[in-house]
Short mmCIF file of C-alpha atoms in Angstrom, two decimals:
data_model
loop_
_atom_site.label_atom_id
_atom_site.label_comp_id
_atom_site.label_asym_id
_atom_site.label_seq_id
_atom_site.Cartn_x
_atom_site.Cartn_y
_atom_site.Cartn_z
CA MET A 76 -7.01 -9.15 -10.42
CA SER A 77 -10.50 -8.61 -11.82
CA ALA A 78 -13.55 -7.21 -10.08
CA ASN A 79 -15.01 -10.71 -9.94
CA GLU A 80 -11.93 -12.44 -8.62
CA PRO A 81 -12.30 -13.30 -4.91
CA PHE A 82 -9.80 -12.21 -2.34
CA PHE A 83 -9.86 -14.96 0.28
CA LEU A 84 -9.48 -14.03 3.96
CA LYS A 85 -10.83 -14.82 7.42
CA ASN A 86 -10.47 -16.74 10.63
CA ILE A 87 -7.35 -18.79 9.93
CA VAL A 88 -4.94 -18.72 12.86
CA VAL A 89 -1.33 -19.74 12.40
CA THR A 90 1.12 -20.42 15.20
CA PHE A 91 4.31 -20.38 13.23
CA ILE A 92 6.29 -17.89 11.19
CA ILE A 93 5.98 -18.02 7.44
CA ILE A 94 7.13 -15.57 4.83
CA VAL A 95 5.78 -15.90 1.31
CA LYS A 96 7.57 -13.56 -1.10
CA GLN A 97 4.99 -13.08 -3.80
CA THR A 98 2.08 -12.42 -1.46
CA ASN A 99 3.98 -10.10 0.86
CA PHE A 100 2.54 -11.23 4.16
CA TYR A 101 4.11 -12.07 7.48
CA CYS A 102 2.34 -14.19 10.06
CA LYS A 103 3.34 -14.94 13.65
CA THR A 104 0.59 -16.28 15.87
CA MET A 105 -1.78 -13.88 14.17
CA ARG A 106 -4.74 -13.90 11.84
CA ILE A 107 -3.75 -13.86 8.20
CA LYS A 108 -4.72 -10.63 6.51
CA HIS A 109 -3.47 -11.14 2.96
CA PHE A 110 -4.01 -13.16 -0.21
CA PHE A 111 -3.89 -16.98 -0.07
CA CYS A 112 -3.16 -18.44 3.34
CA PHE A 113 -1.00 -21.49 3.95
CA VAL A 114 -3.93 -23.65 5.01
CA TYR A 115 -5.79 -22.74 1.84
CA PHE A 116 -2.84 -23.89 -0.26
CA LEU A 117 -2.67 -27.21 1.56
CA THR A 118 -6.36 -28.07 1.63
CA GLY A 119 -7.68 -26.38 -1.49
CA ILE A 120 -10.82 -25.65 0.54
CA ASN A 121 -12.29 -22.18 0.56
CA LEU A 122 -12.82 -21.53 4.25
CA LEU A 123 -12.48 -17.81 3.90
CA SER A 124 -14.64 -14.79 3.20
CA GLN A 125 -14.21 -13.03 -0.11
CA SER A 126 -13.52 -9.51 -1.24
CA TYR A 127 -14.15 -8.51 -4.84
CA LEU A 128 -11.32 -6.33 -6.01
CA PRO A 129 -11.39 -4.01 -9.03
CA GLU A 130 -8.98 -4.60 -11.86
CA GLY A 131 -5.35 -4.04 -10.95
CA ASN A 132 -2.88 -5.13 -8.30
CA TRP A 133 -4.05 -4.40 -4.76
CA LYS A 134 -2.60 -5.02 -1.33
CA LEU A 135 -4.48 -5.15 1.94
CA ASP A 136 -3.64 -2.05 3.96
CA TRP A 137 -6.09 -2.18 6.89
CA SER A 138 -8.95 -4.37 8.01
CA ASP A 139 -11.23 -5.31 10.85
CA GLU A 140 -12.48 -8.90 10.71
CA PHE A 141 -14.47 -8.35 13.96
CA ASP A 142 -12.94 -11.28 15.79
CA GLY A 143 -13.35 -11.37 19.55
CA PRO A 144 -15.48 -12.72 22.37
CA ALA A 145 -19.25 -12.50 22.18
CA ASN A 146 -20.73 -9.25 23.52
CA SER A 147 -17.35 -7.51 23.61
CA GLN A 148 -16.91 -4.05 22.20
CA PRO A 149 -15.23 -3.57 18.83
CA ALA A 150 -11.51 -2.80 18.53
CA SER A 151 -10.11 0.46 19.88
CA HIS A 152 -9.81 2.05 16.43
CA TRP A 153 -13.61 2.43 16.56
CA PHE A 154 -15.15 5.25 18.60
CA PHE A 155 -18.79 5.53 19.65
CA PHE A 156 -20.66 8.53 18.26
CA ASP A 157 -21.64 11.04 20.97
CA ALA A 158 -24.36 12.78 18.93
CA TRP A 159 -22.13 15.79 18.25
CA GLY A 160 -21.72 16.38 21.99
CA ASP A 161 -25.41 16.55 22.84
CA GLU A 162 -25.80 16.08 26.59
CA ASN A 163 -28.56 13.54 26.04
CA HIS A 164 -26.71 11.83 23.16
CA LEU A 165 -29.66 12.67 20.91
CA TRP A 166 -29.20 13.05 17.16
CA ARG A 167 -32.28 13.47 15.03
CA ASP A 168 -34.70 11.13 16.82
CA ALA A 169 -32.37 8.47 18.20
CA VAL A 170 -30.31 8.30 21.37
CA TYR A 171 -26.79 7.01 20.78
CA THR A 172 -25.24 4.63 23.31
CA ASN A 173 -22.00 2.73 23.78
CA ASN A 174 -23.88 -0.53 24.20
CA ASP A 175 -25.58 -1.21 20.90
CA ALA A 176 -22.56 -2.13 18.79
CA TYR A 177 -20.79 -5.32 19.82
CA LEU A 178 -19.12 -8.47 18.53
CA ASP A 179 -21.16 -11.67 18.23
CA GLY A 180 -18.25 -14.03 18.90
CA ASN A 181 -18.43 -15.47 15.38
CA GLY A 182 -16.45 -12.83 13.51
CA LYS A 183 -19.32 -10.40 13.05
CA LEU A 184 -20.07 -6.88 14.25
CA VAL A 185 -23.66 -6.30 15.37
CA ILE A 186 -25.21 -2.84 15.32
CA ARG A 187 -28.58 -2.85 17.07
CA ALA A 188 -31.61 -0.56 17.20
CA ARG A 189 -34.06 -0.98 20.10
CA LEU A 190 -36.89 0.82 21.84
CA GLU A 191 -36.64 1.85 25.46
CA ASN A 192 -39.60 3.78 26.88
CA ASP A 193 -40.66 4.63 23.32
CA THR A 194 -37.22 6.10 22.57
CA LEU A 195 -35.07 4.56 19.86
CA LYS A 196 -31.58 3.71 21.05
CA THR A 197 -28.74 2.56 18.84
CA SER A 198 -24.99 2.95 18.21
CA TYR A 199 -22.88 4.53 15.52
CA LEU A 200 -19.18 3.73 15.08
CA GLN A 201 -16.52 5.96 13.55
CA THR A 202 -12.74 5.85 13.27
CA TYR A 203 -12.22 9.31 14.75
CA ASN A 204 -13.33 11.20 17.84
CA TRP A 205 -12.59 14.80 18.78
CA SER A 206 -12.36 13.84 22.45
CA VAL A 207 -9.09 11.93 21.90
CA ASP A 208 -5.75 12.91 20.42
CA GLN A 209 -5.75 12.79 16.64
CA SER A 210 -2.87 10.30 16.72
CA GLN A 211 -5.51 7.74 17.74
CA TRP A 212 -7.67 8.36 14.68
CA THR A 213 -7.65 6.03 11.68
CA LEU A 214 -8.16 8.01 8.49
CA PHE A 215 -7.87 7.08 4.83
CA GLY A 216 -7.19 9.00 1.61
CA PRO A 217 -7.32 8.19 -2.09
CA GLU A 218 -3.53 7.99 -2.45
CA GLU A 219 -2.87 6.50 -5.90
CA GLY A 220 -5.88 4.23 -5.61
CA THR A 221 -7.82 3.01 -2.58
CA TYR A 222 -10.52 0.36 -2.47
CA MET A 223 -12.76 0.03 0.59
CA GLU A 224 -15.28 -2.73 1.11
CA ALA A 225 -17.65 -3.93 3.82
CA SER A 226 -19.58 -7.20 3.82
CA ILE A 227 -23.06 -6.55 5.25
CA LYS A 228 -26.23 -8.52 5.95
CA PHE A 229 -29.60 -6.73 6.20
CA THR A 230 -32.03 -9.58 6.90
CA GLU A 231 -32.49 -8.75 10.58
CA LEU A 232 -33.17 -5.04 9.85
CA VAL A 233 -36.93 -4.60 9.44
CA ALA A 234 -38.38 -1.54 11.19
CA GLY A 235 -39.55 1.22 8.86
CA GLY A 236 -37.89 4.59 9.26
CA LEU A 237 -34.46 3.22 10.11
CA TRP A 238 -31.50 3.48 7.79
CA CYS A 239 -28.08 1.93 8.12
CA ALA A 240 -24.98 3.12 6.32
CA PHE A 241 -21.33 2.48 5.50
CA TRP A 242 -19.71 5.82 4.62
CA LEU A 243 -16.70 8.13 4.70
CA TYR A 244 -16.52 11.50 6.36
CA SER A 245 -13.90 14.21 6.79
CA PRO A 246 -13.78 15.26 10.46
CA SER A 247 -13.01 18.87 9.53
CA ASN A 248 -14.28 19.98 6.14
CA THR A 249 -16.91 17.66 4.75
CA TYR A 250 -19.58 20.30 4.11
CA ASP A 251 -17.50 23.40 3.41
CA GLY A 252 -18.56 23.45 -0.25
CA ASN A 253 -15.14 22.36 -1.51
CA PRO A 254 -15.14 18.63 -2.26
CA ALA A 255 -11.36 18.56 -2.60
CA THR A 256 -11.04 19.11 1.15
CA GLY A 257 -13.68 16.62 2.22
CA THR A 258 -16.82 14.89 1.03
CA GLU A 259 -19.40 12.67 2.62
CA MET A 260 -18.98 9.54 0.49
CA ASP A 261 -21.92 7.18 1.04
CA ILE A 262 -20.76 3.75 -0.05
CA MET A 263 -24.05 2.29 1.10
CA GLU A 264 -27.16 3.84 2.66
CA TYR A 265 -30.05 1.46 3.25
CA PRO A 266 -33.30 3.18 4.30
CA LEU A 267 -36.36 1.13 5.20
CA GLY A 268 -39.71 2.28 3.86
CA TYR A 269 -42.87 0.36 3.04
CA GLY A 270 -44.91 2.75 0.94
CA ALA A 271 -46.38 4.81 3.76
CA PRO A 272 -48.97 7.43 2.71
CA GLY A 273 -47.25 10.50 1.32
CA SER A 274 -43.95 8.68 0.80
CA TRP A 275 -42.14 8.20 -2.51
CA THR A 276 -41.36 4.61 -1.50
CA ALA A 277 -44.80 3.44 -2.72
CA LEU A 278 -43.60 4.08 -6.29
CA LEU A 279 -40.72 1.63 -6.08
CA ASN A 280 -40.65 -1.94 -7.30
CA GLY A 281 -42.50 -3.97 -4.69
CA GLY A 282 -43.80 -0.78 -3.10
CA ASN A 283 -40.88 -0.69 -0.65
CA THR A 284 -37.15 0.03 -0.36
CA LEU A 285 -36.04 -3.49 0.59
CA ASN A 286 -33.98 -4.18 -2.53
CA TYR A 287 -32.59 -0.67 -2.98
CA PHE A 288 -29.61 1.20 -1.56
CA ASN A 289 -28.14 4.64 -2.09
CA VAL A 290 -24.64 5.79 -3.08
CA ALA A 291 -23.76 9.48 -3.04
CA ASN A 292 -21.20 12.24 -2.62
CA HIS A 293 -22.29 15.28 -0.56
CA TRP A 294 -20.11 18.34 0.00
CA ASN A 295 -22.50 21.17 0.91
CA PRO A 296 -24.56 21.43 4.11
CA ASN A 297 -27.79 21.75 2.14
CA ASP A 298 -26.97 18.78 -0.15
CA ASP A 299 -26.79 21.05 -3.18
CA PRO A 300 -24.74 20.18 -5.08
CA SER A 301 -24.47 16.45 -4.56
CA VAL A 302 -24.30 13.44 -6.85
CA GLY A 303 -25.42 9.86 -6.43
CA LYS A 304 -27.67 7.03 -7.47
CA TYR A 305 -30.48 5.11 -5.82
CA VAL A 306 -29.57 1.59 -6.88
CA TYR A 307 -32.07 -1.19 -7.54
CA ALA A 308 -30.08 -4.32 -6.69
CA ALA A 309 -32.22 -6.51 -8.96
CA ASP A 310 -30.76 -4.65 -11.93
CA TYR A 311 -27.51 -6.40 -11.03
CA GLY A 312 -29.11 -9.77 -10.31
CA LYS A 313 -29.00 -9.27 -6.54
CA ASN A 314 -31.52 -9.63 -3.73
CA LEU A 315 -30.42 -7.73 -0.64
CA ARG A 316 -32.91 -9.69 1.49
CA ASP A 317 -31.75 -13.17 0.49
CA GLY A 318 -30.11 -13.83 3.85
CA ASN A 319 -26.59 -13.53 2.46
CA TYR A 320 -23.85 -11.00 3.08
CA HIS A 321 -23.39 -8.47 0.30
CA LYS A 322 -20.23 -6.52 -0.47
CA PHE A 323 -20.38 -2.74 -0.82
CA GLY A 324 -17.25 -0.98 -1.99
CA VAL A 325 -15.75 2.18 -3.42
CA GLU A 326 -12.71 2.50 -5.66
CA TRP A 327 -11.42 5.93 -4.77
CA TYR A 328 -8.98 8.10 -6.70
CA LYS A 329 -8.26 11.82 -6.48
CA ASP A 330 -10.33 12.46 -9.58
CA LYS A 331 -12.91 9.66 -9.53
CA ALA A 332 -15.00 7.39 -7.32
CA ILE A 333 -16.51 4.10 -8.50
CA TYR A 334 -19.10 2.38 -6.32
CA TYR A 335 -19.65 -1.39 -6.29
CA LEU A 336 -22.14 -4.04 -5.24
CA ASP A 337 -20.72 -7.57 -5.05
CA GLY A 338 -18.03 -6.73 -7.59
CA ASP A 339 -20.34 -4.97 -10.05
CA SER A 340 -19.84 -1.26 -10.72
CA VAL A 341 -23.12 0.52 -10.00
CA PHE A 342 -22.11 4.19 -10.14
CA SER A 343 -19.08 6.23 -11.18
CA THR A 344 -18.49 9.95 -10.77
CA THR A 345 -15.79 12.58 -11.08
CA GLN A 346 -17.87 15.10 -9.11
CA GLY A 347 -17.54 15.77 -5.43
CA VAL A 348 -14.56 13.47 -4.92
CA ALA A 349 -12.42 14.09 -1.85
CA GLN A 350 -8.92 14.70 -3.18
CA ASN A 351 -6.49 16.24 -0.72
CA VAL A 352 -7.84 14.89 2.52
CA THR A 353 -8.08 11.81 4.69
CA GLN A 354 -11.47 10.61 5.86
CA ALA A 355 -12.93 8.42 8.59
CA ILE A 356 -14.99 5.26 8.13
CA ILE A 357 -18.44 5.27 9.71
CA LEU A 358 -20.92 2.43 10.35
CA SER A 359 -24.28 3.69 11.55
CA ILE A 360 -27.98 3.31 12.15
CA GLU A 361 -30.05 6.50 12.13
CA TYR A 362 -33.69 7.45 12.56
CA ASP A 363 -35.60 10.64 11.81
CA ALA A 364 -39.26 10.77 12.80
CA PRO A 365 -41.97 12.02 10.44
CA PRO A 366 -43.18 14.40 9.24
CA ASP A 367 -40.35 15.97 7.24
CA ASP A 368 -37.91 13.19 8.04
CA ALA A 369 -34.57 13.28 6.25
CA TRP A 370 -35.46 10.53 3.77
CA GLY A 371 -39.13 11.26 3.32
CA LEU A 372 -39.99 7.72 4.43
CA ASN A 373 -42.89 8.90 6.58
CA GLU A 374 -42.44 5.89 8.87
CA ASN A 375 -42.97 6.07 12.65
CA ILE A 376 -40.68 3.70 14.55
CA LEU A 377 -43.37 3.11 17.18
CA ASP A 378 -45.45 1.35 14.55
CA TYR A 379 -42.72 -1.29 14.41
CA ALA A 380 -42.33 -1.86 18.15
CA ASP A 381 -43.05 -5.58 17.74
CA ASP A 382 -40.16 -5.91 15.26
CA LEU A 383 -37.56 -4.39 17.55
CA PRO A 384 -34.80 -4.86 18.46
CA ASP A 385 -33.40 -4.79 14.92
CA TYR A 386 -29.85 -5.48 13.76
CA PHE A 387 -27.56 -5.26 10.82
CA LEU A 388 -24.42 -7.41 10.71
CA ILE A 389 -20.99 -6.58 9.31
CA ASP A 390 -18.63 -9.44 8.46
CA TYR A 391 -15.62 -7.24 7.81
CA VAL A 392 -14.36 -3.83 6.68
CA ARG A 393 -11.23 -3.86 4.49
CA VAL A 394 -9.09 -1.19 2.89
CA PHE A 395 -6.81 -2.02 -0.03
CA ARG A 396 -4.19 0.14 -1.72
CA LYS A 397 -3.10 -0.05 -5.32
CA GLU A 398 0.50 -1.21 -5.35
CA PHE A 399 3.06 0.46 -7.59
CA VAL A 400 6.66 -0.30 -8.47
CA GLN A 401 9.18 2.06 -10.03
CA LEU A 402 10.93 1.45 -13.33
CA GLN A 403 13.67 3.21 -15.30
CA VAL A 404 14.31 2.07 -18.88
CA LYS A 405 16.31 3.37 -21.83
CA VAL A 406 15.69 2.10 -25.36
CA PHE A 407 16.23 3.34 -28.92
CA LEU A 408 13.99 2.96 -31.98
CA GLU A 409 16.00 2.17 -35.11
CA GLY A 410 13.66 4.15 -37.32
CA ALA A 411 14.18 7.41 -35.45
CA TYR A 412 17.81 6.95 -34.39
CA ASN A 413 20.26 9.76 -35.17
CA SER A 414 23.79 8.40 -35.07
CA GLY A 415 25.16 11.92 -35.16
CA ASN A 416 24.29 12.65 -31.54
CA ASN A 417 23.32 9.29 -30.01
CA GLU A 418 19.70 10.40 -29.75
CA MET A 419 16.52 10.02 -31.78
CA PHE A 420 14.81 12.45 -34.08
CA ASN A 421 11.44 13.71 -32.91
CA ASN A 422 10.17 14.66 -36.36
CA ILE A 423 6.61 13.50 -35.76
CA ASN A 424 6.26 15.22 -32.39
CA SER A 425 3.54 17.60 -33.59
CA ASN A 426 1.54 14.68 -34.99
CA ILE A 427 1.62 12.49 -31.88
CA PRO A 428 -1.97 12.00 -30.66
CA LEU A 429 -3.04 12.92 -27.14
CA GLU A 430 -4.45 9.42 -26.72
CA SER A 431 -2.13 6.44 -26.71
CA PRO A 432 -2.49 4.13 -29.74
CA TYR A 433 -2.29 1.03 -27.53
CA PRO A 434 -5.65 -0.47 -26.52
CA GLU A 435 -4.00 -2.30 -23.63
CA ASP A 436 -3.81 1.07 -21.85
CA SER A 437 -5.78 3.80 -23.59
CA HIS A 438 -4.15 6.64 -21.69
CA THR A 439 -4.85 10.28 -22.60
CA VAL A 440 -2.79 13.40 -21.88
CA SER A 441 -3.50 17.10 -22.27
CA SER A 442 -0.32 17.83 -24.27
CA VAL A 443 2.74 16.12 -25.75
CA PRO A 444 6.11 17.45 -24.51
CA SER A 445 8.39 18.74 -27.27
CA ASP A 446 11.22 16.22 -26.74
CA VAL A 447 8.98 13.17 -27.06
CA VAL A 448 9.58 10.79 -29.99
CA ASP A 449 6.39 8.71 -29.69
CA TRP A 450 4.20 6.59 -27.45
CA VAL A 451 5.48 3.17 -26.39
CA LEU A 452 3.86 0.43 -24.33
CA VAL A 453 5.64 -1.03 -21.29
CA GLU A 454 4.62 -4.46 -19.98
CA LEU A 455 5.73 -6.54 -17.01
CA ARG A 456 5.69 -10.32 -17.22
CA GLU A 457 6.39 -12.94 -14.59
CA THR A 458 7.48 -15.52 -17.18
CA PRO A 459 8.89 -15.00 -20.70
CA ASP A 460 5.71 -16.23 -22.39
CA GLY A 461 3.27 -15.20 -19.68
CA ALA A 462 0.48 -12.68 -19.88
CA ALA A 463 1.23 -9.09 -18.96
CA VAL A 464 0.84 -8.37 -15.25
CA VAL A 465 0.42 -4.73 -16.16
CA SER A 466 0.60 -2.65 -19.35
CA LYS A 467 1.24 1.09 -19.39
CA SER A 468 1.32 3.64 -22.19
CA VAL A 469 4.22 6.06 -21.73
CA PHE A 470 6.28 8.53 -23.72
CA LEU A 471 9.69 7.84 -25.21
CA HIS A 472 12.09 10.79 -24.89
CA LYS A 473 14.53 11.52 -27.72
CA ASP A 474 17.42 10.53 -25.40
CA GLY A 475 15.93 7.04 -25.08
CA ARG A 476 14.41 7.32 -21.62
CA ILE A 477 10.89 6.14 -20.93
CA VAL A 478 9.34 9.20 -19.26
CA ASN A 479 6.20 10.31 -17.45
CA ASP A 480 3.43 12.38 -19.00
CA ASP A 481 5.22 15.71 -18.79
CA ALA A 482 8.64 14.19 -19.64
CA THR A 483 10.16 15.57 -16.45
CA SER A 484 11.03 12.20 -14.91
CA GLY A 485 12.51 8.99 -16.22
CA ILE A 486 10.97 7.05 -13.34
CA ILE A 487 7.57 5.61 -14.16
CA LYS A 488 5.18 3.83 -11.82
CA LEU A 489 3.49 0.57 -12.72
CA ASN A 490 0.57 -1.00 -10.88
CA ALA A 491 2.28 -4.19 -9.73
CA LEU A 492 3.50 -5.78 -6.52
CA GLU A 493 7.19 -5.73 -5.61
CA ASN A 494 8.66 -8.71 -7.44
CA ASP A 495 10.99 -9.84 -10.22
CA TYR A 496 9.68 -9.18 -13.75
CA TYR A 497 10.64 -9.32 -17.39
CA VAL A 498 10.27 -5.86 -18.93
CA VAL A 499 8.71 -5.70 -22.40
CA ILE A 500 8.79 -2.61 -24.67
CA LYS A 501 6.42 -2.38 -27.61
CA HIS A 502 6.15 0.21 -30.37
CA ARG A 503 3.53 0.46 -33.09
CA ASN A 504 5.94 -0.17 -36.01
CA HIS A 505 9.06 -1.67 -34.41
CA LEU A 506 9.58 -5.25 -33.26
CA PRO A 507 8.91 -5.64 -29.52
CA VAL A 508 11.75 -6.45 -27.15
CA MET A 509 12.09 -7.91 -23.67
CA SER A 510 14.78 -7.80 -21.01
CA LYS A 511 17.22 -10.72 -21.05
CA ASN A 512 16.43 -11.63 -17.45
CA LYS A 513 14.01 -10.64 -14.74
CA ILE A 514 14.53 -7.31 -13.04
CA THR A 515 13.75 -6.77 -9.37
CA LEU A 516 11.33 -3.86 -9.04
CA HIS A 517 10.65 -1.97 -5.82
CA LYS A 518 8.10 0.54 -4.57
CA THR A 519 10.50 3.28 -3.56
CA SER A 520 13.64 2.85 -5.67
CA SER A 521 14.76 1.83 -9.14
CA GLU A 522 17.89 1.24 -11.21
CA LEU A 523 18.17 2.05 -14.89
CA TYR A 524 17.81 -0.89 -17.27
CA ASP A 525 19.59 0.29 -20.41
CA PHE A 526 18.74 -1.75 -23.51
CA THR A 527 20.98 0.46 -25.66
CA THR A 528 24.35 -0.68 -24.29
CA SER A 529 24.53 -4.32 -25.40
CA GLU A 530 22.75 -7.04 -27.35
CA SER A 531 22.98 -9.08 -24.14
CA LYS A 532 20.34 -6.83 -22.60
CA PHE A 533 17.72 -8.25 -24.99
CA TYR A 534 15.86 -11.53 -24.61
CA GLY A 535 16.50 -14.21 -27.22
CA THR A 536 18.67 -14.19 -30.33
CA GLY A 537 18.55 -11.58 -33.05
CA GLY A 538 15.96 -9.48 -31.27
CA ALA A 539 18.01 -6.27 -31.40
CA VAL A 540 19.67 -4.22 -34.13
CA GLN A 541 23.12 -2.65 -33.81
CA LEU A 542 22.65 1.05 -34.54
CA GLU A 543 26.35 1.91 -34.33
CA ASN A 544 29.36 0.60 -32.47
CA GLY A 545 28.23 -0.23 -28.93
CA VAL A 546 24.66 1.03 -29.44
CA TRP A 547 21.64 -1.25 -29.83
CA GLY A 548 17.96 -0.72 -30.48
CA MET A 549 14.62 -2.09 -31.65
CA TRP A 550 14.22 -3.29 -35.25
CA SER A 551 12.13 -1.00 -37.44
CA GLY A 552 9.73 -2.03 -40.20
CA ASP A 553 6.85 -3.91 -38.55
CA ALA A 554 4.19 -1.63 -40.00
CA ASP A 555 1.35 -4.13 -39.53
CA GLY A 556 2.35 -5.14 -35.98
CA SER A 557 2.61 -8.84 -36.85
CA GLY A 558 5.92 -9.39 -35.06
CA VAL A 559 7.71 -10.08 -38.37
CA VAL A 560 9.05 -7.67 -41.03
CA ASP A 561 7.72 -9.17 -44.23
CA ALA A 562 5.97 -8.50 -47.51
CA GLY A 563 2.88 -7.24 -45.69
CA ASP A 564 4.92 -4.40 -44.24
CA ARG A 565 6.46 -3.53 -47.60
CA ASN A 566 2.99 -3.47 -49.12
CA SER A 567 1.85 -1.07 -46.38
CA THR A 568 4.66 1.35 -47.09
CA TRP A 569 3.84 1.22 -50.81
CA ASN A 570 0.07 1.55 -50.41
CA ASP A 571 0.50 4.49 -48.04
CA ARG A 572 3.17 6.23 -50.12
CA ASN A 573 3.23 10.01 -49.83
CA LYS A 574 0.95 10.02 -46.79
CA SER A 575 2.03 12.30 -44.00
CA GLY A 576 1.23 12.61 -40.32
CA TYR A 577 0.98 9.82 -37.75
CA GLU A 578 1.12 6.70 -39.94
CA THR A 579 2.19 3.20 -38.84
CA SER A 580 3.71 2.71 -42.30
CA ASP A 581 6.08 5.62 -41.56
CA VAL A 582 8.59 3.19 -40.08
CA ASP A 583 11.45 5.71 -39.94
CA LEU A 584 9.22 8.21 -38.09
CA SER A 585 10.09 11.03 -40.50
CA GLY A 586 6.51 12.24 -40.82
CA VAL A 587 6.13 11.09 -44.45
CA VAL A 588 5.70 7.60 -45.93
CA ASP A 589 8.28 7.45 -48.72
CA ALA A 590 11.01 5.38 -50.33
CA ALA A 591 13.08 5.41 -47.14
CA ASP A 592 10.32 3.48 -45.39
CA ARG A 593 10.10 0.94 -48.20
CA ASN A 594 13.87 0.53 -48.08
CA LYS A 595 13.76 -0.05 -44.33
CA THR A 596 11.18 -2.83 -44.63
CA TRP A 597 13.26 -4.44 -47.40
CA ASN A 598 16.57 -4.19 -45.56
CA ASN A 599 15.00 -5.66 -42.38
CA ARG A 600 13.04 -8.36 -44.23
CA ASN A 601 12.44 -11.57 -42.30
CA LYS A 602 13.51 -10.04 -39.01
CA SER A 603 11.20 -11.17 -36.21
CA SER A 604 10.65 -10.46 -32.56
CA ALA A 605 12.47 -12.69 -30.10
CA LEU A 606 9.54 -12.58 -27.69
CA PRO A 607 8.03 -16.03 -27.02
#
C-alpha cells in the first residue's frame, strides 16, 4: 500500500456480523474500523474519510473517529490536562478547562480557545493522566513499525499567539536527555503569527505563519539538542487554509521517524527517536504571552478579542501497525551444493557484500555470518503470476535455511498480512522457484517449507534440478538473470573468465569464473524458470 493510496474509513454502521478473511475485521453492530467496508463494496461510492499510509502492509490498531452526540465529551481514553497540577489550572498564559474540548455531533472533535475576563481558556487532551491508574492509559511504541495520523482543519483558528499541536510525549522520561527512553515527537505544531514587530514571522512567505507547520523531536529540557523542520506546505502543493482537512502523520521505528503531510514525506530523522518506550498522544492549544513567548511570535491574544472564540477541528486520530508474518524455508543452490555432506559450500563468503544485490529490497547489514552462502530474495505472491506483496533480502545458510541477519534464526519476518501465499525464492545466478501451492502464513507461528525434499514442492514442470537421490534444488547458470540458461549466460562466463570475487558469472559460487562455470551453463542449456 503506497503513501498515496487511501485507506477508507468512517461513519458506516452495520447491524449484522460479517467476517472478511483478507481484511481481518469483525463487525457486530459497531462502526467499521478497517479497510474496505461492506457498503463500500456494494455501492462503489466513497463515503469514507481517507488515511494515507506509507509503503508496506499496515493494519489499524487503534482509532478515535470522534463519533458521539453534539457537545459531549470525548471518549474516556482521553484525559483533560490539569496544567501539571497547578491549582488555578494555569500553564504558560492559558487556563485549562474540561469544557473546551467536545464532540460536534458530526464525527469531529472541537478544541476551542476563548477569552473570559481577558484570560484565555482552552483545553488540552492526552491519553494519560497521573491521577488515574496506569492501566487506564493508552500508550504507543514504535514496535516493528507504527504509523500515526490525525486529520485536522485549521480554518477556524485565527488569533495570533495561539498554537495547536498533535504530538507524542513520554509521561516519565521525555526530557531526561536520553531519546531512547522518551522524546517529545511533534507531528504537527501550528503557531499563528502575522509578522508582529520584532517577530521572525514577518520574514516568511506572505509575512505570516498561516501555511507553515513544525515537526520536531525534543529530548532535553532546554531543547538542545533537538531536530526538526519548519515546513512550508506550499512546497508540497498544499494550502493549510483552504478549508479542507489535512492529514499529519509519523511513521515511527526504533531507529527512524518520518513525518508526513497528506501522504508526502516532509522530514525524516534518525536523531532523537524514542526507542524503548511507549508514549501518549496529545492534542492541544497553547498560548504564551509576549515578550519572550515560547515561539517568538510577539502576539498578544487580547489584540484578537474580536476573533475569539477560535477552534481547530480533528476528524480522526488513527494508529496503524506494520503487520508481519513468519516464514521458514529450506532451499539448495545447485551451483554451491556439496553432495558429500548434504550442504552447500560457502566459498564466496568473504566476498559477499554488506548490501543486498537485489534492488527490490536494498537491505544492508554490518557483517556477513561465516556460514552464509549468499544473499537470496524472498517474495510472497497472492497468485502465481501476481506482483510481489512483499520482497525481502535475506541470507542463505549453508544448510539450506533462509536465515535472519545474524544467521541465528531460520524464522524470518515479512511485512504482510496473515493470509495464504505462494513463496518465491530468487538468486542472482540461479533460476527462480516458487512453492507448488499457497502456504498459510501466520504472525506468531510457522512451519518449515522444505523445497529440497521433492520436485513436487516446486511450482510448474522442470523448475527444479535433482542434486542427488531425494534432494532437489534451484538450477544454476542464469548469469544474466533472464530466467533462461542460454547462450547469453555462456558468453558471460567466457567474457568474465579468470575473474574472481563476487561475480554473477561465477555460477558455481566457487569464487572464480572458470571452465566449471562454462560447463554448468552448457549442461543446463535451455533450462528455464517455471514461474509464470
